[in-house]
XYZ file of C-alpha atoms in Angstrom:
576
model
C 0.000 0.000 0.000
C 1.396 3.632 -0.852
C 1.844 5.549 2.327
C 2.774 9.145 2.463
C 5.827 9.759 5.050
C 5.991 12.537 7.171
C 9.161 13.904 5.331
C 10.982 15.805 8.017
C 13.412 13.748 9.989
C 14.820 14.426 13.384
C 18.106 13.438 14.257
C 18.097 9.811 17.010
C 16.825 10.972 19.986
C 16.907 8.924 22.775
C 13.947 11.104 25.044
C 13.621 8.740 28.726
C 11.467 9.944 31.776
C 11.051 6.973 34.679
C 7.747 5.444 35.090
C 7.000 3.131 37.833
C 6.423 -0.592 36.534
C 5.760 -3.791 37.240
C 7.722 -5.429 34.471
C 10.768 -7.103 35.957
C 12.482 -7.904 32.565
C 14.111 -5.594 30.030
C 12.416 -5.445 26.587
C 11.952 -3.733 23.472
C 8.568 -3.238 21.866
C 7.386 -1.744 18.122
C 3.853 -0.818 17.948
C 1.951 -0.629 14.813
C -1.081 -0.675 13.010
C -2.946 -2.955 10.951
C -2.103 -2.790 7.528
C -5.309 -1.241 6.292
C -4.422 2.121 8.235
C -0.943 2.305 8.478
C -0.034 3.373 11.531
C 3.476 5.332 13.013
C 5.958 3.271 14.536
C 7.005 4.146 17.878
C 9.913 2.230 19.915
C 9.337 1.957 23.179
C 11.578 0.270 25.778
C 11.957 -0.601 29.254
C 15.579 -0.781 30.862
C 16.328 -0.916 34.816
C 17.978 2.285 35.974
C 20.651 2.053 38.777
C 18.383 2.874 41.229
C 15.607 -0.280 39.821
C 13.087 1.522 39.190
C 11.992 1.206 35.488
C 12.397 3.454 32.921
C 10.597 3.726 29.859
C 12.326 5.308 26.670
C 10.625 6.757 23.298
C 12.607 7.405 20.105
C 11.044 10.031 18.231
C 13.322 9.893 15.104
C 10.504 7.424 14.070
C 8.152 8.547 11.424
C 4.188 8.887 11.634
C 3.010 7.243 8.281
C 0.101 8.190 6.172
C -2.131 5.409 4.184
C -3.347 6.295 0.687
C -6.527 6.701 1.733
C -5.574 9.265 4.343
C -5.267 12.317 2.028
C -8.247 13.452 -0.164
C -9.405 11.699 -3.319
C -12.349 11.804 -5.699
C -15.390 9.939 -4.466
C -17.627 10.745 -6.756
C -16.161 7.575 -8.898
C -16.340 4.971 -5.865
C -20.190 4.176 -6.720
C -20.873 6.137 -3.165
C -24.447 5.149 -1.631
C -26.415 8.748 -0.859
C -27.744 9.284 2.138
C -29.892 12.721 2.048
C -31.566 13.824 6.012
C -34.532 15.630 5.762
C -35.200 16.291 9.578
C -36.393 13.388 11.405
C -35.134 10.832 8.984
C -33.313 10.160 6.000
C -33.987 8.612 2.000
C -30.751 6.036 0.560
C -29.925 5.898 -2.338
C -27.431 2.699 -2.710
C -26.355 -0.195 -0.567
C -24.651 -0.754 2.763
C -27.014 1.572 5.348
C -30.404 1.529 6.266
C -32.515 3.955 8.209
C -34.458 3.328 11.231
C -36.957 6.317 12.437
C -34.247 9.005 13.156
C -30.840 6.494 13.382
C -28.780 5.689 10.127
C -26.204 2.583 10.060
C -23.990 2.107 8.362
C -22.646 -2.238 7.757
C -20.837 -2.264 4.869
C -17.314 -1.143 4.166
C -17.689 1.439 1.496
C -18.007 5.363 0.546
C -21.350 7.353 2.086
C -22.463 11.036 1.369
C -24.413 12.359 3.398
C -26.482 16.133 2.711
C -29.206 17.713 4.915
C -29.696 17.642 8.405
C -30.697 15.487 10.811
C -32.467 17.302 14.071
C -32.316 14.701 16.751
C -30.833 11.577 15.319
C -27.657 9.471 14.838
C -25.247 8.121 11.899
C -23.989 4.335 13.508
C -20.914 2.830 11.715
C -20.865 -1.114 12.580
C -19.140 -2.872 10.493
C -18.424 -6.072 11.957
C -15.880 -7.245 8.953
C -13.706 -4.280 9.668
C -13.575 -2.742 6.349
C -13.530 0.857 5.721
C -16.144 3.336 5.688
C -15.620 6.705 3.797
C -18.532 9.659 5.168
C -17.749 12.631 2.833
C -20.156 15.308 4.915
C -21.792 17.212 1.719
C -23.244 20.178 3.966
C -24.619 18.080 6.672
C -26.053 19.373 9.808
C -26.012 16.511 12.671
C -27.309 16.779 16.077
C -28.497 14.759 18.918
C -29.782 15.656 22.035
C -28.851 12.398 24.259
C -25.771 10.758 22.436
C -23.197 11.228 20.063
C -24.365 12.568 16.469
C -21.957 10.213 15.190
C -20.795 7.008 16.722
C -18.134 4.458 15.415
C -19.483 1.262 16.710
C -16.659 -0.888 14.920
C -14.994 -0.455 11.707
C -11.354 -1.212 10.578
C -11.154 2.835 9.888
C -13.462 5.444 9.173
C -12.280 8.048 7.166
C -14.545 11.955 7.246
C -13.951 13.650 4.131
C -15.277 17.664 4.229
C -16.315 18.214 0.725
C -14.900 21.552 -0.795
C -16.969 24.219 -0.463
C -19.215 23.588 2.255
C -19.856 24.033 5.988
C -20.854 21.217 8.227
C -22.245 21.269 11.822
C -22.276 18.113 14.585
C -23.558 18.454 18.067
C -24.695 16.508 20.883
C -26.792 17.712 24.094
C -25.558 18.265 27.306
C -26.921 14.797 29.218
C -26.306 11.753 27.684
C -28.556 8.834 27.913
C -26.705 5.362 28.371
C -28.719 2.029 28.775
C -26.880 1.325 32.308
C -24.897 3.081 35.094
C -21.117 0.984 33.971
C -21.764 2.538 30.767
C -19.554 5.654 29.568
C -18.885 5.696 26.511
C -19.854 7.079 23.153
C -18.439 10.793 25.173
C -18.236 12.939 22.541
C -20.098 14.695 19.643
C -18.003 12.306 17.398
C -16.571 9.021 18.820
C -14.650 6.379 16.932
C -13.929 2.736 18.672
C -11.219 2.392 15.891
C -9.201 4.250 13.718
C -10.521 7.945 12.546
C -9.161 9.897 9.664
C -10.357 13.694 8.638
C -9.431 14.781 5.036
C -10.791 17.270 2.426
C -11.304 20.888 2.100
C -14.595 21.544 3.537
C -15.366 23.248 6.850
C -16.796 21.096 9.900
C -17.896 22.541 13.458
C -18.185 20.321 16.254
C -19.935 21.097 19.829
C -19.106 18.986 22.340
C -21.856 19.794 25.001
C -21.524 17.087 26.930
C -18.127 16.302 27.470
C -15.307 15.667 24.362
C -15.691 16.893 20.540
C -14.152 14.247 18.712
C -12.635 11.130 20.274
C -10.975 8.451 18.233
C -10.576 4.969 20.735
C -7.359 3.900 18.371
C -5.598 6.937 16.037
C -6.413 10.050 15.061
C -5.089 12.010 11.849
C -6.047 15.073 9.911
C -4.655 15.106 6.277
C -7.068 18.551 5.603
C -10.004 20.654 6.402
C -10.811 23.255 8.429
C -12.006 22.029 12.356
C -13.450 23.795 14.691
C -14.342 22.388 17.777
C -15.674 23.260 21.172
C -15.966 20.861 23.848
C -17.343 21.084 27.627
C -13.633 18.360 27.664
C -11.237 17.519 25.698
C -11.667 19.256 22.191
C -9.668 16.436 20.418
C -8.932 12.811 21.482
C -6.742 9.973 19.994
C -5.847 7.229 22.730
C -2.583 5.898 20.585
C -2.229 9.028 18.051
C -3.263 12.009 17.070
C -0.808 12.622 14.024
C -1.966 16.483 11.855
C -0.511 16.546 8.765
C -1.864 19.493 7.423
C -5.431 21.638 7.998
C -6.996 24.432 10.485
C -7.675 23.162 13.681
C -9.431 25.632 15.906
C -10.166 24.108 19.880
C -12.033 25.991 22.410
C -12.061 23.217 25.609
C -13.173 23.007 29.133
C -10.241 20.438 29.483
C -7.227 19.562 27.120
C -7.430 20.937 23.136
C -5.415 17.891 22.145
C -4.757 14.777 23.762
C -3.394 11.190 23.839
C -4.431 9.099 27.071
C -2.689 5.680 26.070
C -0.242 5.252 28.948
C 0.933 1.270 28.729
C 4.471 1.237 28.846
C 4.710 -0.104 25.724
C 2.310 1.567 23.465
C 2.452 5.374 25.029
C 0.012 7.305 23.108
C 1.873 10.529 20.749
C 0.878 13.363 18.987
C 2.935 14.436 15.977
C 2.696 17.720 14.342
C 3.943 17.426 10.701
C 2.366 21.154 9.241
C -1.302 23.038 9.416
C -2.340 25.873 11.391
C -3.842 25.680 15.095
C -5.751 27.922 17.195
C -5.813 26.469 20.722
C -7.835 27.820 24.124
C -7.960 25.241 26.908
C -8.608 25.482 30.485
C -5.821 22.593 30.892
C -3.157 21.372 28.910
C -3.170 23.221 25.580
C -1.557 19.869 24.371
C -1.390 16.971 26.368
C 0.725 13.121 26.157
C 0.648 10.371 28.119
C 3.899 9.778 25.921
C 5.731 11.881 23.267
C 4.954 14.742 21.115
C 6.485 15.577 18.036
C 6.453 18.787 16.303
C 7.924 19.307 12.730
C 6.121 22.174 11.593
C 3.231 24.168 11.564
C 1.513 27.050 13.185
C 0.461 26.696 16.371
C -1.161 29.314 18.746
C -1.871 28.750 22.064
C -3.774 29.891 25.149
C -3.822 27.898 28.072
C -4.638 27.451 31.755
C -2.522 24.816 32.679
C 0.253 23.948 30.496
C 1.049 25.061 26.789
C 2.132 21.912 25.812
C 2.924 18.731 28.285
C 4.350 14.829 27.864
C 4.874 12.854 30.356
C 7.749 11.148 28.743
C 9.087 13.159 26.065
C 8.906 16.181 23.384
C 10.971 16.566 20.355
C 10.661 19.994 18.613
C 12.222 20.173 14.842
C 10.524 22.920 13.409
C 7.264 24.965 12.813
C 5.888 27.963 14.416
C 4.972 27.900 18.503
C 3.172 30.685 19.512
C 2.475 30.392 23.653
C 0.580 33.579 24.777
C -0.487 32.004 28.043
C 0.438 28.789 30.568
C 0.789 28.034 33.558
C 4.091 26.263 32.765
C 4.985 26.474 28.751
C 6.369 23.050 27.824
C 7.085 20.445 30.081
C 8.165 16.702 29.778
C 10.308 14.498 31.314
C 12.927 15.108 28.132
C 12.711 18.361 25.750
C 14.849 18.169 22.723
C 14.408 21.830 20.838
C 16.778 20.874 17.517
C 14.583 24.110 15.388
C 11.737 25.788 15.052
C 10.174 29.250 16.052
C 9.071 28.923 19.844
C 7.769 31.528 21.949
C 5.904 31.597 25.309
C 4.711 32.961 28.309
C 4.380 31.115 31.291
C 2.500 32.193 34.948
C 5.350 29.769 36.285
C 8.391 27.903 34.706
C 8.923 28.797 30.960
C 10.702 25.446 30.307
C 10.225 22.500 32.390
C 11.899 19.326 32.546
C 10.640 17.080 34.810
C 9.898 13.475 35.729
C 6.587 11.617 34.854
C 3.207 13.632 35.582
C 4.765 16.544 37.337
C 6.563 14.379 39.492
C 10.424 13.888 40.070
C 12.490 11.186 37.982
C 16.048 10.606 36.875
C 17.532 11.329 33.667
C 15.676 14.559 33.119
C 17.195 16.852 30.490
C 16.758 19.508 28.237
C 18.803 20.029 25.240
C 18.657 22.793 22.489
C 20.549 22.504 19.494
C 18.939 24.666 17.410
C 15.881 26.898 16.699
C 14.911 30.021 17.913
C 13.243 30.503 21.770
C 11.999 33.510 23.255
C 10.594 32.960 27.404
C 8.773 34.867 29.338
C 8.141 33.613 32.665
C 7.072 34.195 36.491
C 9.013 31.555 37.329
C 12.393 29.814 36.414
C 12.801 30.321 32.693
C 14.788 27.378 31.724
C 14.188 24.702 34.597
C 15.585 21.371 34.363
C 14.968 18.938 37.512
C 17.906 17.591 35.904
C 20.481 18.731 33.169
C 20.823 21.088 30.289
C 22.856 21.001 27.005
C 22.864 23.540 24.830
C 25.368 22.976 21.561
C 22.955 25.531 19.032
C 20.382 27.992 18.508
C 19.075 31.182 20.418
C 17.450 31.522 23.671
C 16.088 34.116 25.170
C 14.879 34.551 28.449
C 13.014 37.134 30.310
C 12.551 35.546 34.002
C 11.669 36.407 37.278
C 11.323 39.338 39.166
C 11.058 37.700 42.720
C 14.063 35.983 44.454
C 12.593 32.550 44.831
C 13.333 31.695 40.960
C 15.794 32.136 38.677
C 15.943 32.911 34.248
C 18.371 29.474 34.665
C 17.179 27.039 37.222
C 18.449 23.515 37.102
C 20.221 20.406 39.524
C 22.796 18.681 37.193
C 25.021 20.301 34.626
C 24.136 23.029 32.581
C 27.071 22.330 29.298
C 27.218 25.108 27.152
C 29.438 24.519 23.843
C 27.700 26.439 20.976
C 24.521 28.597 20.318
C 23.519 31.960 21.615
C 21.837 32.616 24.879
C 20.540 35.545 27.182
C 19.180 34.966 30.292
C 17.332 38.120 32.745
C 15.847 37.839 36.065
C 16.279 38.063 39.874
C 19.523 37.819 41.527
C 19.005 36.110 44.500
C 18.694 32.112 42.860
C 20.466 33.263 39.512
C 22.737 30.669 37.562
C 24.915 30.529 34.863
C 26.222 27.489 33.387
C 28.488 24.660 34.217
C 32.155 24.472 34.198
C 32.372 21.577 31.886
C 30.817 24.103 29.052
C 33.713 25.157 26.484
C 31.681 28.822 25.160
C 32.506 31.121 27.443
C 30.035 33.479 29.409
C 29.227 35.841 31.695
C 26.784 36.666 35.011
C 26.358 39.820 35.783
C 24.883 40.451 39.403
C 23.647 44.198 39.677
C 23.351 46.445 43.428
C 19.516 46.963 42.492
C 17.152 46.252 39.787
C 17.144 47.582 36.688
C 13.986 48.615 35.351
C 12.398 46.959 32.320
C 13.640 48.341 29.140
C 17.162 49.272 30.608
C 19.719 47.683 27.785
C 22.356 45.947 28.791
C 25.286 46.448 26.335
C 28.085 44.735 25.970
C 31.056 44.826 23.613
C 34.679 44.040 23.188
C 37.749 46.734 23.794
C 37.770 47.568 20.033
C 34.172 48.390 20.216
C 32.491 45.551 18.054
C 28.702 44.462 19.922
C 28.548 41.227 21.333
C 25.129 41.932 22.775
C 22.356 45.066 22.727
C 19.411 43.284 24.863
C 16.310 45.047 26.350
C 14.674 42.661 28.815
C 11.160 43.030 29.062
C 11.011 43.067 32.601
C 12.967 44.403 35.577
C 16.200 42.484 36.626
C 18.917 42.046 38.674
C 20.620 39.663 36.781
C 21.948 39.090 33.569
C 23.676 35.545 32.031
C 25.150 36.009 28.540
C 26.938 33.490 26.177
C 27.839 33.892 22.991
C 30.306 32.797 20.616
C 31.438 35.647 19.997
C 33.307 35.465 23.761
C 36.836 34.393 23.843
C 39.453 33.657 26.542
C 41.645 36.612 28.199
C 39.463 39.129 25.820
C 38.655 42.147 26.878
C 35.193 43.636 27.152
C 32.720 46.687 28.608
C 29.463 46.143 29.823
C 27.273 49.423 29.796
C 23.662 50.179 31.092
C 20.918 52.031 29.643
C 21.571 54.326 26.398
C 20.254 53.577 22.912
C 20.220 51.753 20.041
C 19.343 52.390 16.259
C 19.577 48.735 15.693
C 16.633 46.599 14.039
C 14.761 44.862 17.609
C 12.820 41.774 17.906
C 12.258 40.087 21.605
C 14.197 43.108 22.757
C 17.521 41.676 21.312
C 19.125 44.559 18.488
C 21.015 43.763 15.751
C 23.147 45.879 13.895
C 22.471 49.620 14.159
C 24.625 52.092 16.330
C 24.160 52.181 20.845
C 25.081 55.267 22.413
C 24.564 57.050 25.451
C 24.842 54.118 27.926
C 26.363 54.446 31.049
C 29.800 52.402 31.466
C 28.783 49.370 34.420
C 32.420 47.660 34.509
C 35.545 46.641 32.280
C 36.631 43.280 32.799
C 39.121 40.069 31.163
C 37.028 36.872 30.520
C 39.630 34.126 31.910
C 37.406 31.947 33.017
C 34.727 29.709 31.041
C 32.225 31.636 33.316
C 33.159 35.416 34.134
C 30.962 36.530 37.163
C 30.630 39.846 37.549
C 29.169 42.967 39.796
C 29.392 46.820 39.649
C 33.152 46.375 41.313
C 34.270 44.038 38.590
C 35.544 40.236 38.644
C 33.645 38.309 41.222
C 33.821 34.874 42.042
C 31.263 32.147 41.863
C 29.219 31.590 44.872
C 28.286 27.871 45.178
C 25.423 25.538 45.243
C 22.818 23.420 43.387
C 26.073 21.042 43.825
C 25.318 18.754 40.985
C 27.731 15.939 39.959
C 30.383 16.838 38.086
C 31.567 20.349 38.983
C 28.265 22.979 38.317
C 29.175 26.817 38.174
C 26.541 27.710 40.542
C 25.149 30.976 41.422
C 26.513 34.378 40.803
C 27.682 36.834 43.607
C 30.332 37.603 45.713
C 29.473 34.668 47.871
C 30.818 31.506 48.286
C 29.558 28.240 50.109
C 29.237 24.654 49.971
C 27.323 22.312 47.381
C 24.317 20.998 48.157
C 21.803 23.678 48.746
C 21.104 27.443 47.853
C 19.528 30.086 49.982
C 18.247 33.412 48.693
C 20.236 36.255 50.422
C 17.031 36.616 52.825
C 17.445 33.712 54.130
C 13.547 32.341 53.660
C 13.332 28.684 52.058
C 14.247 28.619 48.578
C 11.750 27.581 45.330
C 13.399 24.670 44.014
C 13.387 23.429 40.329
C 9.387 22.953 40.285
C-alpha cells in the first residue's frame, strides 16, 4: 500500500522519563497498526535504571506514516451510496445503510455522502468485517440531544472527508442517555472505537456539550479541512495518536485541546505535528501526552490554563511555528529536545520545564537545544531542568523572574554550554549561569539593584564591536550572557541604559549604532564563566552542587554544594 511519510526527519533521539512498573524484565517493543491504516511506529523500551526503578524510553526519530486513503481523493467515482436527512429521517440511495426512524447505520465497508440535516438523530458505523467506511459530509447538519451525532461502533477505519466548499455542523446535548450506570462511553459529539481519519477541504464545526468533541478509541489524523471544535472536555482525542498533517484546527475546551491518554508502557500514546495551522484555548493542557509529542512544523497558537504543551515522557521539537501567549508552565516533559523551530511563550510559572513523569520527580531529566529560535517569558524559572541542560545551538532568550525565589536558569545537574547563543534576565538572588564543563565562554552579571524593564544591557569588546544590545522586558537584577562571539583573556565593557538604532525583535538589536549608555564595569574573561558585579571580577558563589563540577550561582558569595539560599534567608523555590 502507498503511504505518504511525514518527510521531516529528526536526528536519534533517545527522550527517557522513569515510570514506575511492574515489568521485571528488560524489553523492546514496536507498535503498529494494521495494515489497512498504516499506523506510526514508535519504539518503546523498558531498561532498569541504577536505582531499579523502570524506565521507559521513546525514540522520536521514528516517522508517523500516512495510508493512501488518508489524504483526499475523488469519491464521486467509488459508486458512493447517498444518504440525504430531511429532519427526522433520512432517504438512501445505494447499498450498505439503512434507516431506522431518526438512526442511520452504516454495515458495509464502502463510501457514504451524506447532505441535509438530521435534528435529533444518529449516523452508527458497525461494520463487523472491519472494512472501511468513507462519510464525505456534503453540507450536513447533525445533532443529537442524548448521544453522540456520530458514533463508530466498529470499523477497521473510518475516514470523514469535508467536501470543498461547504460548511458542516455536529452536536450533541448536554446529558447523555446510556442504557446502564457501567456505561460511559460514546463521550463525545463524534466518537470512533477504531481508527478515525479527517481529510478534504470543507469546513466542519463540532460542539461537544456534553463532554469531548471528537474522540478516536485507536488513532487520530487530519490530512485537511478546516475544524473547529468546542468541547465542555477535551476538544480532540486519539488514545494511541493524534498525528496532523496538514489543515486548520481551531479548539475551544473546558479540558485539554489535544490529547493522547494511552499510557501502557509499551504503546504510550503521541501526537505528531507534521504542518497546518492551530488555534488552541484550553482550560488545561493546551496539548497533552501520556507519551511523546512531536512537532515538525506548523503554526500553532496557544492559550492555556494549565500547560502550553505537556508529555509525560518526552517532546521533540524540529521545526514549525509555537506561539504560547499564556500557561501556567509552557512546555514540560520528562525530556525536551528543541533541535529548530520558532518557539515563543509565556508562562505564569516555569517557561521550560523538565521534569519526571506527571509533574513528578524522575532521573535522567534533560533539556537540550541545538537549534531553533526561543523567546521565554516567565514568572518563574525560565529554563528549569529537575535535571540537566545542554545547549550545543540555537538562540534563547529569556526574560525571568522578578522575585528571588526563581531564577531565568534554574536547574540540579550540569548546565554544558558549547555552541549557540543565549541571554538569560531575572532576579539575583537564585540566579545561575552554566556549568564548568561548558567550552563557550560566558558571563553573570549580578547588579546592586534592579534595573527597570527596558534598561539595555550592552556589551562589547575593547575595540568596540557588539557582542550583545538586549532590552529585557522586565525588571532584573541579573543578567547571564553566552555567545560565541566570547573568547578567553578578551577584553570587554558592559554598559547600562543608552540607545540603540539597531533593528529589535524580543528586545535583542542587531546591527544599528548604541550610544549614550552608562559604562557598568571593564573586565578580562579568563574563566569559562566570568561573574561579575558593579566592582568588577567576582567569584562564583556555590550551590545546586550537581555531579560533576556545576558553576553555581553568581555573587560575591561563596559556600558549599548541596543547597542554595536566597540572600534573605527564607526557604528557597526549588526546580518545580
Amino acid at each position: 500500500m502507498k503511504k505518504l511519510w511525514m518527510s521531516k526527519k529528526l536526528g536519534v533521539i533517545l527522550l527517557c522519563a522513569a515510570l514506575i512498573s511492574a515489568c521485571s524484565d528488560n524489553f523492546t517493543t514496536t507498535t503498529t497498526s494494521s495494515a489497512e491504516a498504516s499506523s506510526e511506529v514508535t519504539e518503546v523500551q523498558m531498561n532498569e535504571s541504577t536505582s531499579g526503578e523502570q524506565v521507559a524510553s521513546i525514540d522520536l526519530n521514528d516517522k508517523v506514516e500516512f495510508a493512501a486513503d488518508d489524504a483526499y481523493t475523488d469519491w464521486t467515482s467509488a459508486n458512493p451510496t447517498e444518504i440525504k436527512l430531511n429532519g427526522t429521517g433520512a432517504s438512501i440511495d445505494g447499498s450498505g445503510a439503512e434507516a431506522k426512524d431518526s438512526t442511520i447505520t452504516i454495515t458495509s465497508a464502502g463510501t457514504y455522502v451524506l447532505s441535509g440535516k438530521l435534528d435529533d438523530g444518529q449516523i452508527v458505523v458497525d461494520v463487523q468485517d472491519k472494512g472501511t467506511v468513507r462519510l464525505v459530509l456534503n453540507g450536513t447538519e447533525l445533532h443529537n440531544s442524548s448521544t453522540s451525532p456520530i458514533y463508530v461502533k466498529e470499523a477497521g477505519k473510518t475516514i470523514i472527508t469535508l467536501q470543498e466548499g461547504t460548511e458542516n455542523l455536529v452536536s450533541d446535548g448536554a446529558t447523555y442517555v446510556y442504557p446502564d450506570a457501567t456505561t460511559d462511553e460514546p463521550n463525545a459529539a463524534i466518537f470512533s472505537h477504531d481508527g478515525l481519519t479527517f481529510n478534504g477541504t470543507g469546513r466542519l464545526i463540532v460542539q461537544g456539550n456534553y463532554n469531548n468533541g471528537i474522540v478516536s478509541k485507536d488513532e487520530l489524523r487530519i490530512t485537511g479541512g478546516a475544524i473547529e471544535i468546542h468541547a465542555v472536555d477535551d476538544g480532540l482525542l486519539g488514545r494511541d495518536l493524534v498525528a496532523v498533517q496538514e489543515g486548520n484546527v481551531t479548539i475551544e475546551a473546558g479540558g485539554h485541546g489535544i490529547k493522547t491518554s494511552n499510557d501502557e508502557v509499551d504503546s504510550l500514546g503521541i501526537i505528531a505535528i507534521e504542518g497546518g495551522s492551530f488555534n488552541i484555548r484550553s482550560v488545561e493542557d493546551a496539548m497533552h501526552s501520556s507519551g511523546g509529542i512531536q512537532i515538525f512544523g506548523g503554526d500553532i497558537e496557544i492559550a492555556a490554563d494549565d500547560d502550553g504543551i505537556h508529555a509525560d515522557v518526552s517532546i521533540a521539537i524540529a521545526g514549525g511555528t509555537i506561539d504560547i501567549t499564556k500557561s501556567n508552565e509552557g512546555i514540560e516533559a520528562s525530556t525536551i529536545v528543541i533541535s529548530e523551530g520558532k518557539i515563543s511563550l509565556v508562562a505564569s510559572d516555569d517557561g521550560v520545564n523538565v521534569a519526571g513523569g506527571v509533574d513528578g520527580s524522575a532521573s535522567s531529566n534533560k533539556l537540550t537545544i541545538s537549534g531553533g529560535y526561543l523567546t521565554v517569558n516567565s514568572q518563574g524559572d525560565g529554563l528549569d531542568a529537575n535535571g540537566s541542560i545542554e545547549m550545543t545551538g540555537g538562540t534563547a532568550i529569556v526574560n525571568g523572574p522578578t522575585n528571588s525565589g526563581n531564577g531565568a536558569l534554574d536547574y540540579d545537574g550540569t548546565f554544558v554550554m558549547t555552541g549557540g547563543f543565549l541571554v538569560a534576565a531575572g532576579s539575583s538572588g537564585m540566579a545561575q549561569a552554566m556549568s564548568e564543563q561548558s567550552t563557550q565562554y560566558g558571563i553573570l552579571m549580578t547588579y546592586p539593584q534592579n534595573q527597570q524593564a527596558g534598561t539595555i544591557a550592552h556589551l562589547e569588546d575593547s575595540e568596540g564591536n557588539d557582542i550583545i544590545t538586549f532590552a529585557p522586558s522586565k525588571n532584573y537584577q541579573s543578567v547571564f550572557i553566552s555567545s560565541p562571539s566570547l573568547k578567553k583573556d578578551a577584553s570587554y565593557i558592559l554598559y547600562s541604559g543608552g540607545t540603540s538604532t539597531g533593528s529589535e525583535a524580543n528586545g535583542l538589536y542587531d546591527g544599528g549604532e548604541y550610544k549614550d549608555g552608562t559604562k557598568v564595569v571593564e573586565f578580562e574573561a579568563s574563566t569559562i564563566v566570568t561573574w561579575l558585579n558593579e566592582s568588577g571580577v567576582t567569584e562564583a558563589r556555590s550551590g545546586m552542587g550537581g555531579p560533576g563540577g556545576n558553576a553555581g550561582m553568581g555573587g560575591p558569595r561563596q559556600g558549599g554544594g548541596g543547597g542554595r539560599m536566597p540572600p534573605n534567608g527564607e526557604q528557597p523555590n526549588m526546580a518545580q
